[in-house]
Coordinates of C-alpha atoms in Angstrom, one line a residue:
I1337 CA 96.9 64.3 103.0
V1338 CA 96.2 67.2 100.5
Q1339 CA 95.9 70.7 102.0
V1340 CA 94.0 73.1 99.7
V1341 CA 94.1 76.9 99.7
A1342 CA 91.1 77.9 97.7
L1343 CA 90.7 81.5 98.9
M1344 CA 93.9 83.5 98.5
A1345 CA 92.8 86.7 100.4
T1346 CA 93.8 85.5 103.8
E1347 CA 95.4 87.8 106.4
A1348 CA 98.8 86.1 106.0
I1349 CA 98.8 86.8 102.3
L1350 CA 97.7 90.4 102.6
Q1351 CA 100.4 91.3 105.1
Q1352 CA 103.4 89.6 103.7
H1353 CA 104.0 87.1 100.9
L1354 CA 101.7 84.6 99.4
H1355 CA 101.9 81.4 101.4
D1356 CA 102.8 81.1 105.0
P1357 CA 102.2 77.4 106.0
D1358 CA 101.8 78.4 109.7
R1359 CA 99.1 81.0 109.1
V1360 CA 97.1 79.9 106.1
T1361 CA 93.8 78.2 106.7
Y1362 CA 93.6 74.9 104.7
K1363 CA 90.8 72.7 103.6
V1364 CA 92.2 69.2 104.3
F1365 CA 91.5 66.2 102.1
R1366 CA 92.6 62.6 102.7
V1367 CA 93.1 60.7 99.5
K1368 CA 94.8 57.4 98.6
K1369 CA 98.3 57.7 97.4
T1370 CA 97.3 55.6 94.4
S1371 CA 94.5 58.0 93.4
T1372 CA 95.1 59.7 90.1
L1373 CA 95.1 63.4 89.5
Q1374 CA 91.8 63.0 87.6
E1375 CA 90.2 61.4 90.6
L1376 CA 91.5 64.1 92.9
M1377 CA 90.1 66.8 90.6
D1378 CA 86.7 65.0 90.6
H1379 CA 86.9 64.9 94.4
F1380 CA 87.6 68.7 94.5
A1381 CA 84.8 69.4 92.0
D1382 CA 82.3 67.5 94.3
A1383 CA 83.6 69.2 97.5
F1384 CA 83.7 72.8 96.1
K1385 CA 80.6 72.5 93.8
Y1386 CA 82.5 73.5 90.7
P1387 CA 82.7 71.6 87.4
V1388 CA 86.1 70.1 86.8
E1389 CA 86.8 72.4 83.9
Q1390 CA 86.5 75.4 86.2
L1391 CA 89.3 74.2 88.5
R1392 CA 93.0 74.1 88.2
I1393 CA 95.6 72.8 90.7
W1394 CA 98.8 74.8 91.4
P1395 CA 101.1 73.0 93.9
F1396 CA 103.2 75.2 96.2
G1397 CA 106.9 75.0 95.5
V1398 CA 109.8 76.4 97.6
R1399 CA 112.0 78.8 95.7
S1400 CA 115.7 79.4 96.2
N1401 CA 114.9 82.4 98.5
Q1402 CA 112.8 80.0 100.7
T1403 CA 109.5 81.6 99.6
C1404 CA 106.5 79.4 98.6
R1405 CA 104.7 80.1 95.4
P1406 CA 102.2 78.2 93.2
T1407 CA 103.8 76.2 90.4
P1408 CA 102.1 74.8 87.2
L1409 CA 101.2 71.2 86.5
D1410 CA 101.2 69.6 83.1
L1411 CA 97.6 68.4 83.2
E1412 CA 97.7 66.5 79.9
A1413 CA 100.8 64.6 81.0
D1414 CA 99.9 64.2 84.7
L1415 CA 96.1 63.6 84.6
H1416 CA 96.4 59.8 84.9
K1417 CA 99.5 59.8 87.2
N1418 CA 99.0 59.0 90.9
V1419 CA 99.1 61.6 93.6
Q1420 CA 102.1 60.2 95.3
D1421 CA 104.2 60.6 92.1
I1422 CA 102.9 64.1 91.3
S1423 CA 103.4 65.3 94.8
E1424 CA 106.9 63.7 94.9
S1425 CA 105.7 62.0 98.1
Q1426 CA 105.1 65.2 100.0
N1427 CA 102.8 64.7 102.9
P1428 CA 100.9 66.9 103.4
W1429 CA 100.8 68.2 99.8
N1430 CA 99.9 71.9 99.8
V1431 CA 98.2 73.2 96.7
F1432 CA 96.4 76.4 95.5
L1433 CA 93.1 75.5 93.9
E1434 CA 92.2 78.0 91.3
C1435 CA 88.4 78.4 90.6
V1436 CA 86.5 80.4 88.0
S1437 CA 85.4 83.7 89.5
P1438 CA 81.5 83.6 89.8
D1439 CA 81.3 87.2 88.3
S1440 CA 83.6 86.5 85.4
G1441 CA 81.0 85.1 83.1
L1442 CA 83.4 82.3 82.1
T1443 CA 82.3 78.7 81.9
T1444 CA 85.9 77.3 81.9
L1445 CA 89.2 78.6 83.1
P1446 CA 91.2 80.2 80.3
P1447 CA 94.0 78.1 78.8
F1448 CA 97.5 78.5 80.4
D1449 CA 100.7 77.8 78.4
K1450 CA 103.4 77.1 81.0
D1451 CA 106.1 77.9 78.4
S1452 CA 104.9 81.3 77.3
D1453 CA 102.5 82.5 80.1
V1454 CA 103.1 83.5 83.7
L1455 CA 100.7 83.4 86.7
L1456 CA 100.8 86.8 88.5
F1457 CA 99.1 87.8 91.8
F1458 CA 98.2 91.4 92.7
K1459 CA 97.9 93.4 95.8
M1460 CA 96.8 97.0 96.2
Y1461 CA 98.2 99.3 98.9
D1462 CA 96.1 102.1 100.3
P1463 CA 98.4 104.6 102.0
K1464 CA 95.5 106.4 103.8
A1465 CA 94.2 103.2 105.4
K1466 CA 97.7 101.7 105.6
R1467 CA 96.3 98.5 104.4
I1468 CA 96.9 95.9 101.7
Y1469 CA 94.0 94.6 99.6
Y1470 CA 94.2 91.4 97.6
C1471 CA 93.3 92.0 93.9
G1472 CA 93.3 88.5 92.5
H1473 CA 95.5 86.9 89.9
H1474 CA 95.9 86.9 86.1
Y1475 CA 97.7 85.0 83.3
M1476 CA 99.9 87.2 81.2
P1477 CA 102.2 86.3 78.3
V1478 CA 105.8 86.7 79.5
I1479 CA 106.5 89.0 76.5
S1480 CA 103.7 91.4 77.6
K1481 CA 104.9 94.9 78.6
V1482 CA 104.3 96.1 82.1
Q1483 CA 102.2 99.0 80.8
E1484 CA 99.6 96.4 79.7
L1485 CA 98.8 95.7 83.4
I1486 CA 97.8 99.2 84.2
P1487 CA 94.2 99.3 82.8
M1488 CA 93.4 95.9 84.5
L1489 CA 94.8 97.0 87.8
N1490 CA 92.9 100.3 87.8
E1491 CA 89.7 98.4 87.0
R1492 CA 90.2 95.9 89.8
A1493 CA 91.0 98.7 92.3
G1494 CA 88.0 100.8 91.2
F1495 CA 90.3 103.7 90.0
P1496 CA 89.7 105.9 87.0
P1497 CA 91.2 104.3 83.8
D1498 CA 93.9 107.0 83.5
T1499 CA 95.1 106.8 87.1
E1500 CA 98.9 106.7 87.4
L1501 CA 100.2 103.9 89.4
L1502 CA 103.4 102.9 91.3
L1503 CA 104.3 99.2 90.8
F1504 CA 106.5 97.0 93.1
E1505 CA 107.6 93.4 92.9
E1506 CA 107.2 91.6 96.3
I1507 CA 110.3 89.3 96.1
K1508 CA 110.1 88.0 99.7
P1509 CA 109.0 89.4 103.1
N1510 CA 110.6 92.8 103.7
L1511 CA 112.0 92.9 100.2
V1512 CA 109.9 94.9 97.8
E1513 CA 111.5 96.4 94.7
R1514 CA 110.1 99.3 92.6
I1515 CA 109.2 98.6 89.0
T1516 CA 110.2 101.6 86.9
N1517 CA 110.4 100.6 83.2
F1518 CA 106.8 100.1 82.1
N1519 CA 107.8 99.7 78.4
E1520 CA 109.8 96.6 78.9
P1521 CA 108.4 93.0 78.8
L1522 CA 107.6 91.2 82.1
E1523 CA 110.4 88.7 81.4
K1524 CA 113.0 91.4 81.5
V1525 CA 111.5 93.6 84.3
L1526 CA 110.7 91.0 87.0
E1527 CA 113.5 89.4 88.8
E1528 CA 113.7 85.7 87.7
L1529 CA 110.2 85.8 86.4
M1530 CA 108.3 82.7 87.6
D1531 CA 104.7 81.7 88.2
G1532 CA 103.4 83.1 91.5
D1533 CA 105.2 86.4 91.3
I1534 CA 103.5 89.1 93.2
I1535 CA 103.0 92.7 92.0
V1536 CA 101.9 95.3 94.6
F1537 CA 100.5 98.6 93.2
Q1538 CA 99.2 101.9 94.5
K1539 CA 98.2 105.3 93.3
K1540 CA 101.1 107.5 92.4
P1541 CA 101.4 110.2 95.2
R1542 CA 100.9 113.8 94.1
E1543 CA 103.7 114.9 96.2
N1544 CA 106.4 113.4 98.5
R1545 CA 105.1 113.5 102.0
R1546 CA 107.9 113.9 104.6
H1547 CA 108.1 112.2 107.9
L1548 CA 106.7 114.3 110.7
P1549 CA 108.7 114.1 114.0
N1550 CA 105.5 114.5 116.1
A1551 CA 103.5 111.8 114.2
T1552 CA 102.5 108.8 116.2
E1553 CA 103.9 106.3 113.6
P1554 CA 106.6 106.3 111.0
E1555 CA 105.4 107.5 107.6
V1556 CA 104.3 104.6 105.3
S1557 CA 103.3 106.5 102.1
T1558 CA 104.5 103.6 99.8
C1559 CA 104.0 99.9 100.0
R1560 CA 107.8 99.5 100.3
E1561 CA 107.7 101.6 103.5
Y1562 CA 104.6 99.7 104.6
F1563 CA 106.3 96.3 104.4
R1564 CA 109.4 97.6 106.1
D1565 CA 107.3 99.1 108.9
L1566 CA 105.4 95.8 109.2
F1567 CA 108.7 94.0 109.6
Y1568 CA 109.4 96.2 112.7
R1569 CA 106.0 95.8 114.2
V1570 CA 105.7 94.2 117.7
E1571 CA 103.0 93.8 120.3
V1572 CA 103.6 95.7 123.5
T1573 CA 101.6 95.2 126.7
F1574 CA 101.1 98.2 129.0
C1575 CA 100.1 97.8 132.7
D1576 CA 99.3 100.5 135.2
K1577 CA 102.0 100.4 137.8
M1578 CA 99.7 101.9 140.4
I1579 CA 97.1 99.0 140.0
P1580 CA 98.3 95.6 141.4
N1581 CA 97.9 92.8 138.9
D1582 CA 96.6 95.1 136.3
P1583 CA 96.0 93.0 133.1
G1584 CA 96.7 96.1 131.0
F1585 CA 96.2 96.4 127.3
T1586 CA 98.2 95.5 124.2
M1587 CA 99.1 97.7 121.3
E1588 CA 100.9 96.9 118.0
L1589 CA 103.7 99.4 117.7
S1590 CA 106.9 99.9 115.7
T1591 CA 110.3 99.3 117.2
R1592 CA 111.4 102.4 115.2
M1593 CA 109.3 104.7 117.3
N1594 CA 111.0 107.2 119.5
Y1595 CA 109.9 107.9 123.1
Q1596 CA 107.8 110.9 122.1
Q1597 CA 105.9 108.9 119.4
L1598 CA 105.4 106.1 121.9
G1599 CA 103.9 108.5 124.4
S1600 CA 101.6 110.0 121.9
A1601 CA 100.3 106.6 120.7
V1602 CA 99.6 105.4 124.2
A1603 CA 98.1 108.7 125.4
Q1604 CA 95.7 108.6 122.5
R1605 CA 94.7 105.0 123.5
V1606 CA 94.0 105.8 127.1
G1607 CA 92.7 109.3 126.5
T1608 CA 95.2 111.5 128.4
D1609 CA 98.0 114.0 127.9
P1610 CA 101.3 112.4 126.9
A1611 CA 103.0 114.6 129.5
R1612 CA 101.2 112.7 132.2
L1613 CA 102.6 109.3 131.2
Q1614 CA 105.9 107.7 132.3
F1615 CA 107.1 104.3 131.1
F1616 CA 109.1 101.6 133.0
K1617 CA 110.6 98.4 131.7
T1618 CA 109.4 95.2 133.3
Q1619 CA 111.4 93.7 136.1
T1620 CA 112.2 90.0 135.9
Y1621 CA 112.2 88.2 139.3
K1622 CA 113.8 84.9 140.1
D1623 CA 113.0 82.5 143.0
S1624 CA 116.6 81.6 143.4
P1625 CA 119.4 84.0 144.5
G1626 CA 121.5 85.5 141.7
N1627 CA 123.6 88.5 140.7

């Protein structure tokens, strides 16, 4: 079984990391173990309606920090090998299928040198919307300076060309590190530079916004704070104690909220004054006697 991720902008990718096997939607193919990589590519080309030269397979590999990222294949060497050998007998075999973007004007995928190039993925964080947007991927020479990414990222985000950006490396869920030296090459700036590395960017704030005690949520002005806040998010169900068997409603909240922030958030949801609300923990009942 070969499981293909062809569209990278899934909810799991946007929230945290690149590849969560439990949340990504796959297109599943059943192929013979003896099928060659060339035959598999022909099968993909027929299924996705792309010429073979506009497709490239990137198997997902597990890194030392237990994250899954795309890894390159040596197409020239592997094209006539069978799938069982290339996949190292993984079943299912999870791959990212890269396709030429319809609006790129390209007739083939650009060449990729696995020794001197690196495959990078990009996300844009919008502090106002508190959302992450997937901004595609790109090949870069490992000796390229970080500064060379800025014009491309501004263009993809629809920002003016001279927009100042903050850049972060998403190392793993809840671990996002700021990139500060734009004049150094990628191979020196990114931690253990490898294909599939993720760069998150956002507009540089004009001023540092401070956390407001009366705000309904913790401040998330940078993507680092966003991912940290996401880590603390939980779903909470509220039921009216005065209504028997009330199904209630569910809200996604942060465990870092204080009581006042909780009250403000729920009051806004139900359309009332926070002072009119009182919260109780649920009581757990057992059929058998206990302490």
